[in-house]
JSON list of C-alpha atoms in Angstrom, two decimals:
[
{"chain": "A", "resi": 1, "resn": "UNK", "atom": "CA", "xyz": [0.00, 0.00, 0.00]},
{"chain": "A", "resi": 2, "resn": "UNK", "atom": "CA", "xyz": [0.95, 3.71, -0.35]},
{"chain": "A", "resi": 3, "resn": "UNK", "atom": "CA", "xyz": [0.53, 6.33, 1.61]},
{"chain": "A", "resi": 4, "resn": "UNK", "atom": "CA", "xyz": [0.21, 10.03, 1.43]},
{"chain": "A", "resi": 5, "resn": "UNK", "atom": "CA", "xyz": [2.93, 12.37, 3.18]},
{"chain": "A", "resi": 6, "resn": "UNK", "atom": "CA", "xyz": [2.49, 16.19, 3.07]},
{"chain": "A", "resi": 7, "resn": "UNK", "atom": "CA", "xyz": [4.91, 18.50, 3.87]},
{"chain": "A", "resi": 8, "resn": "UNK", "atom": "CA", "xyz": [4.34, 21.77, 5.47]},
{"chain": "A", "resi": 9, "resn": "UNK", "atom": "CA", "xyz": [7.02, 24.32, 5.81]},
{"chain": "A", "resi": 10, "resn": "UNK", "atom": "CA", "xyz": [7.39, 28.11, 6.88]},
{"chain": "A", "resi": 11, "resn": "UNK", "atom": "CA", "xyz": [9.11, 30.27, 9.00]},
{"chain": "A", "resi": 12, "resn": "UNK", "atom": "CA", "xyz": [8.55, 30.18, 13.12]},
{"chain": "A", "resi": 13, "resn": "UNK", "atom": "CA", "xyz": [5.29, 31.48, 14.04]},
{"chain": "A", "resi": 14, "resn": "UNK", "atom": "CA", "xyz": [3.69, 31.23, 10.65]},
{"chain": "A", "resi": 15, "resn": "UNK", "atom": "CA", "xyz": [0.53, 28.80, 11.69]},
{"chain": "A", "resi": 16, "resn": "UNK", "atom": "CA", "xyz": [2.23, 25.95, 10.08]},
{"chain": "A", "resi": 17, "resn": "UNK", "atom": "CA", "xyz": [1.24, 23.64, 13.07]},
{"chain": "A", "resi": 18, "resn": "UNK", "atom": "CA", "xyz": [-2.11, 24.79, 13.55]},
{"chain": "A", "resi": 19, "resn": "UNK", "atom": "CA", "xyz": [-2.65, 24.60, 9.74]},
{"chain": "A", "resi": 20, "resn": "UNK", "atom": "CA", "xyz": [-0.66, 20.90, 9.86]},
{"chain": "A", "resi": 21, "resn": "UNK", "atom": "CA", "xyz": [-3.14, 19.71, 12.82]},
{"chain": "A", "resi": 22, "resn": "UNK", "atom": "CA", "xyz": [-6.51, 20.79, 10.54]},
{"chain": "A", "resi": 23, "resn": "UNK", "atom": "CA", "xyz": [-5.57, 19.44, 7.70]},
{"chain": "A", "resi": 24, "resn": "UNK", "atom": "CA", "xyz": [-4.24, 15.72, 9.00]},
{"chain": "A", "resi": 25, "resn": "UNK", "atom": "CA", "xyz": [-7.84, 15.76, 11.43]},
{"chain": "A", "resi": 26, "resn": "UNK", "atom": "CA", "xyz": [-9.35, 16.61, 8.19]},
{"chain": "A", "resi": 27, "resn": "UNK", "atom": "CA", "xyz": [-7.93, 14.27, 6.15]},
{"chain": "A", "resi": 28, "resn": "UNK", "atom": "CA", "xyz": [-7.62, 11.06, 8.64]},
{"chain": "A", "resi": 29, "resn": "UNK", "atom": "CA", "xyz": [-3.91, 11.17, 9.03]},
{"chain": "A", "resi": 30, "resn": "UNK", "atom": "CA", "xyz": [-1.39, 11.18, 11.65]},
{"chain": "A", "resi": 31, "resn": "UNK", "atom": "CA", "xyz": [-0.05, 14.81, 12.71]},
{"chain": "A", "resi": 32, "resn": "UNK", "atom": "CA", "xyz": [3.27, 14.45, 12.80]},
{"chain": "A", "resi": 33, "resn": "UNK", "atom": "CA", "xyz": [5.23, 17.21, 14.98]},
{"chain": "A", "resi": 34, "resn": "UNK", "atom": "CA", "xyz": [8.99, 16.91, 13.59]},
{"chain": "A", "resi": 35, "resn": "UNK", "atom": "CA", "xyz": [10.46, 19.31, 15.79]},
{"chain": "A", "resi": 36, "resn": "UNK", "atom": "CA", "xyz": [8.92, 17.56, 19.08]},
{"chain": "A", "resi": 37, "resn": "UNK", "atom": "CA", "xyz": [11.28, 14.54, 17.55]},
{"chain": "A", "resi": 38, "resn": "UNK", "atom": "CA", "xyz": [14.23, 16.90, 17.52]},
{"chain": "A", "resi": 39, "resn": "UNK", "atom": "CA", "xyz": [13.78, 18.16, 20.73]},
{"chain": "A", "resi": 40, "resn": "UNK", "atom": "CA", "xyz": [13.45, 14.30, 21.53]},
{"chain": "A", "resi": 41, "resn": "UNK", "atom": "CA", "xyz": [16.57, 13.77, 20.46]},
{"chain": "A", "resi": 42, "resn": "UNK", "atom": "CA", "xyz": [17.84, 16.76, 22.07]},
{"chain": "A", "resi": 43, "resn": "UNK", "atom": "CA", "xyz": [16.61, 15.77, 25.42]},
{"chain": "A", "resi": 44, "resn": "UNK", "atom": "CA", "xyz": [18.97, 12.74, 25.14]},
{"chain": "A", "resi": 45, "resn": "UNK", "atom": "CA", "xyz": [21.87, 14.23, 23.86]},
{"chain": "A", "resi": 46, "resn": "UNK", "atom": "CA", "xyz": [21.19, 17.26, 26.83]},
{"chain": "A", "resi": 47, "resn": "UNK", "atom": "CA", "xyz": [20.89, 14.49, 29.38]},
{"chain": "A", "resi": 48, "resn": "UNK", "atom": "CA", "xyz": [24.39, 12.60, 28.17]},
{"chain": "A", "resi": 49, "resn": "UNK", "atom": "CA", "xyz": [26.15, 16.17, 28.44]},
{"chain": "A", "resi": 50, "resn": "UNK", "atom": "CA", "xyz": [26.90, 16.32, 24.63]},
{"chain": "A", "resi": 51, "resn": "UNK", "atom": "CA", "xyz": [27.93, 19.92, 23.08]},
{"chain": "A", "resi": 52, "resn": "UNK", "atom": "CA", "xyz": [25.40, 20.48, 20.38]},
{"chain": "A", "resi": 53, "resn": "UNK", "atom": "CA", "xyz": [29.20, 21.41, 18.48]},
{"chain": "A", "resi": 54, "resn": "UNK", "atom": "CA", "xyz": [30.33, 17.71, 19.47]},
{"chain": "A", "resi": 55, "resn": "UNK", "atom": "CA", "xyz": [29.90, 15.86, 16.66]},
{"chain": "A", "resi": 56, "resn": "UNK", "atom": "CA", "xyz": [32.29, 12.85, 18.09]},
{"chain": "A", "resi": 57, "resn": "UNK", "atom": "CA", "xyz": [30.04, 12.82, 21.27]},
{"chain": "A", "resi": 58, "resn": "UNK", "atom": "CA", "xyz": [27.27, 13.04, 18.74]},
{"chain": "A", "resi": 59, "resn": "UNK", "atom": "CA", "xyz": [28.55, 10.39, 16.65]},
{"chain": "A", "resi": 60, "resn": "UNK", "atom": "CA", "xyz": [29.30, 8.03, 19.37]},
{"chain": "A", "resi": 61, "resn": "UNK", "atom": "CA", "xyz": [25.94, 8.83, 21.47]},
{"chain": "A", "resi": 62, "resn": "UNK", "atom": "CA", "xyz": [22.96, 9.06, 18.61]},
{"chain": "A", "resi": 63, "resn": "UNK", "atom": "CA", "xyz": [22.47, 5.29, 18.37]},
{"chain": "A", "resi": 64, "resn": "UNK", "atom": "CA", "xyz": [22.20, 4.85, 22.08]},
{"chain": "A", "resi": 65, "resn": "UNK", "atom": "CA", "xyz": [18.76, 6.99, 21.65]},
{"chain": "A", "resi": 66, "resn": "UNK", "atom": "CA", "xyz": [15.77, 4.78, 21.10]},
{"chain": "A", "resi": 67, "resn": "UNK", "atom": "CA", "xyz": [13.19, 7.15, 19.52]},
{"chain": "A", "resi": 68, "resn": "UNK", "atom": "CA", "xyz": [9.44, 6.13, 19.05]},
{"chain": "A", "resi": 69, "resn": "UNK", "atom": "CA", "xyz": [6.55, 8.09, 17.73]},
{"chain": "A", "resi": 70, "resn": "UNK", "atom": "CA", "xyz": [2.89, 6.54, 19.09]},
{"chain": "A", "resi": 71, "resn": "UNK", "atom": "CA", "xyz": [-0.42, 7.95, 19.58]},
{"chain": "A", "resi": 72, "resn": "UNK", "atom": "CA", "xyz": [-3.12, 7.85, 21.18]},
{"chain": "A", "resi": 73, "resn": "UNK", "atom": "CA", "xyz": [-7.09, 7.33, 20.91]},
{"chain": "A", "resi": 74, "resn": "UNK", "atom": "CA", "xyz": [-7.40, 10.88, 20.21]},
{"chain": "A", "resi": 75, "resn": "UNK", "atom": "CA", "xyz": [-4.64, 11.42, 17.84]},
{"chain": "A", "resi": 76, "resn": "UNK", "atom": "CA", "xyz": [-1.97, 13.35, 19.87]},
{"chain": "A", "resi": 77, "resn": "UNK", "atom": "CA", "xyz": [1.72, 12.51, 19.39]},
{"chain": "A", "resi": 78, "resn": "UNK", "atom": "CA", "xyz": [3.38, 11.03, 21.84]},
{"chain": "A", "resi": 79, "resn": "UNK", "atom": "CA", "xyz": [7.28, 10.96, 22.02]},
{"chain": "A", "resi": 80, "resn": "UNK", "atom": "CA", "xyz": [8.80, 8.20, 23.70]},
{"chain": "A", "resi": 81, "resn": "UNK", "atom": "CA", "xyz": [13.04, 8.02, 24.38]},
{"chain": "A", "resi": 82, "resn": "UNK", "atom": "CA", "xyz": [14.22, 4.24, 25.58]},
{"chain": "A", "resi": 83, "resn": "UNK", "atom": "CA", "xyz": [10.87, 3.56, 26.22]},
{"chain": "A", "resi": 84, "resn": "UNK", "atom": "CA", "xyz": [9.95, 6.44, 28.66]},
{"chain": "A", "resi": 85, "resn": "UNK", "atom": "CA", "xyz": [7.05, 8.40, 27.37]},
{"chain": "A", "resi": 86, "resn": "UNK", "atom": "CA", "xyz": [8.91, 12.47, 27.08]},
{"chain": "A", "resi": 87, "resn": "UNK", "atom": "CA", "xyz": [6.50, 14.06, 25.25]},
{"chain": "A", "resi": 88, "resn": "UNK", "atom": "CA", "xyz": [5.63, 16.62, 28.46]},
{"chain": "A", "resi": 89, "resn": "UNK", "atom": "CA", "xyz": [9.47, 17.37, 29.06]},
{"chain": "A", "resi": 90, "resn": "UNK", "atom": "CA", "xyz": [9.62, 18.58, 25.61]},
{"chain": "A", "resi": 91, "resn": "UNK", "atom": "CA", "xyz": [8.51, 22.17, 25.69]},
{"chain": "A", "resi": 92, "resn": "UNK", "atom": "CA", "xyz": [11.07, 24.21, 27.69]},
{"chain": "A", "resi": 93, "resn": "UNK", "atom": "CA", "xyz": [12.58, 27.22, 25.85]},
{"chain": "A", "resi": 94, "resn": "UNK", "atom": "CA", "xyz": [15.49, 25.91, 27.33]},
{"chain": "A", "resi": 95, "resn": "UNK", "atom": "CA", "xyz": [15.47, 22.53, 25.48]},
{"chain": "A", "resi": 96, "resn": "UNK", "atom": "CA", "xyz": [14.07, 24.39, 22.53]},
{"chain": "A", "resi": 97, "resn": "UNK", "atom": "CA", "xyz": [17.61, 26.43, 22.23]},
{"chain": "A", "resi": 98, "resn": "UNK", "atom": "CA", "xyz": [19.10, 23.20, 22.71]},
{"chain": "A", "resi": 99, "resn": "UNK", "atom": "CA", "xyz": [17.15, 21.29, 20.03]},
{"chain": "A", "resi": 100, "resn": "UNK", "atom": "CA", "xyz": [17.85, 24.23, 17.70]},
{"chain": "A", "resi": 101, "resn": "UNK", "atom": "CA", "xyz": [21.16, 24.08, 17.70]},
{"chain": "A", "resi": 102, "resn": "UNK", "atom": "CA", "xyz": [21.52, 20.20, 17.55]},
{"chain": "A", "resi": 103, "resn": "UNK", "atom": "CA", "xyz": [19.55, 20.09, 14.49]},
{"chain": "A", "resi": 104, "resn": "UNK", "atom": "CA", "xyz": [21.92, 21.70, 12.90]},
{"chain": "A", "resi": 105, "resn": "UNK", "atom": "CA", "xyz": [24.57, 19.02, 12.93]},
{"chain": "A", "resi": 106, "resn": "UNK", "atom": "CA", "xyz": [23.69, 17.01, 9.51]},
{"chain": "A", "resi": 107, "resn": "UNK", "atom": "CA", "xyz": [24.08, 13.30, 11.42]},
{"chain": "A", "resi": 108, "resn": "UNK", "atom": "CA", "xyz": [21.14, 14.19, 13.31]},
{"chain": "A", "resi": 109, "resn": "UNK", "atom": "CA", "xyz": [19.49, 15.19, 10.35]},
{"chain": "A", "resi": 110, "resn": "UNK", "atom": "CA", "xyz": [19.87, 12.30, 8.90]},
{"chain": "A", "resi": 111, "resn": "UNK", "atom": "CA", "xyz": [19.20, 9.77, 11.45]},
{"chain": "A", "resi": 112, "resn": "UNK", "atom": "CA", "xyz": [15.46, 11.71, 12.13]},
{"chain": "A", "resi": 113, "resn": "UNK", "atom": "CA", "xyz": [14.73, 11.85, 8.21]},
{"chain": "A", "resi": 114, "resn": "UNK", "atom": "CA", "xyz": [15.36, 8.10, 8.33]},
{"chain": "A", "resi": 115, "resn": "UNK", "atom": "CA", "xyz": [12.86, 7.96, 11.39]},
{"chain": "A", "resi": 116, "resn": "UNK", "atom": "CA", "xyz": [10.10, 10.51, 9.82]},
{"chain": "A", "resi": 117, "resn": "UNK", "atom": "CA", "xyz": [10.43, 8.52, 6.71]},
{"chain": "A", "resi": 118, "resn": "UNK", "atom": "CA", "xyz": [9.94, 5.16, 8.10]},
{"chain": "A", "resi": 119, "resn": "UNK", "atom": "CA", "xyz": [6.44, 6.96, 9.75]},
{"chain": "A", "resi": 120, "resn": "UNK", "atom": "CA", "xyz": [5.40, 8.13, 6.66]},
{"chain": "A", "resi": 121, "resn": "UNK", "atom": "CA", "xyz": [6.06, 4.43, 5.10]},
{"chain": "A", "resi": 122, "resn": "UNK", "atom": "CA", "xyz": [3.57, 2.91, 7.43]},
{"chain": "A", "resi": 123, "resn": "UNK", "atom": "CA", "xyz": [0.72, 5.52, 7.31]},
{"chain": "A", "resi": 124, "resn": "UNK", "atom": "CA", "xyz": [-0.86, 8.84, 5.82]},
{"chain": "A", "resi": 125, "resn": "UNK", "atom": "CA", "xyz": [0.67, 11.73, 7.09]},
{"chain": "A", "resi": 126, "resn": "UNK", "atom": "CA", "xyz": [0.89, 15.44, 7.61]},
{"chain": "A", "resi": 127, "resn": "UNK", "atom": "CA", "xyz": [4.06, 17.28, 9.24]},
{"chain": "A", "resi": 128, "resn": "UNK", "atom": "CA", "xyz": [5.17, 20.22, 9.88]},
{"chain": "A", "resi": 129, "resn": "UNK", "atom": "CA", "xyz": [8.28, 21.93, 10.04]}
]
């Protein structure tokens, strides 16, 4: 089977979430929040003491970092690290900074792509970001 993926993009503070959220509830499909997965992986990286500049500690560290996407009867994303549901740690301007900056480093990049795009191999989906 195939599945749908839409994209939405725009600068911070656009409405791209809010429009994101309408359209998947319209639609069917699965919000998908990508920067609450970057700030997932953030979390972990922030917890292990890594420099978001590290890209040895990085390198050596990203792998340890079991993310999960799930959700629930309602719909809402839920972010889950090594099997610990994180999804309400995730929203501190402090971890935000943090997330920013890790993002930037292209092996995290490319490990979350590979996790967005197994999600959008398994169902419909909308994401923004």
């Amino acid at each position: 089977m195939k599945y749908i993926s839409i994209a939405i993009d725009g600068p911070a503070g656009a409405g791209k979430s809010t429009l994101a959220r309408q359209v998947a509830e319209k639609l069917g499909y699965a919000y998908v929040d990508t920067g609450a997965i970057y700030r997932t992986i953030g979390l972990f990286l922030q917890i292990c003491g890594v420099s978001p500049k590290d890209t040895d500690g990085i390198a050596r560290l990203i792998d340890e970092a079991a993310i999960r996407v799930e959700y629930d009867e309602a719909g809402a994303q839920h972010m889950f690290l090594n099997d610990q549901d994180v999804t309400a740690e995730l929203r501190t301007s402090d971890l935000s900074d943090y997330a920013s900056k890790i993002s930037a480093q292209p092996l995290v990049r490319e490990v979350l792509l590979d996790l967005q795009r197994n999600l959008a191999a398994t169902r419909n989906v909308v994401m923004d970001g």
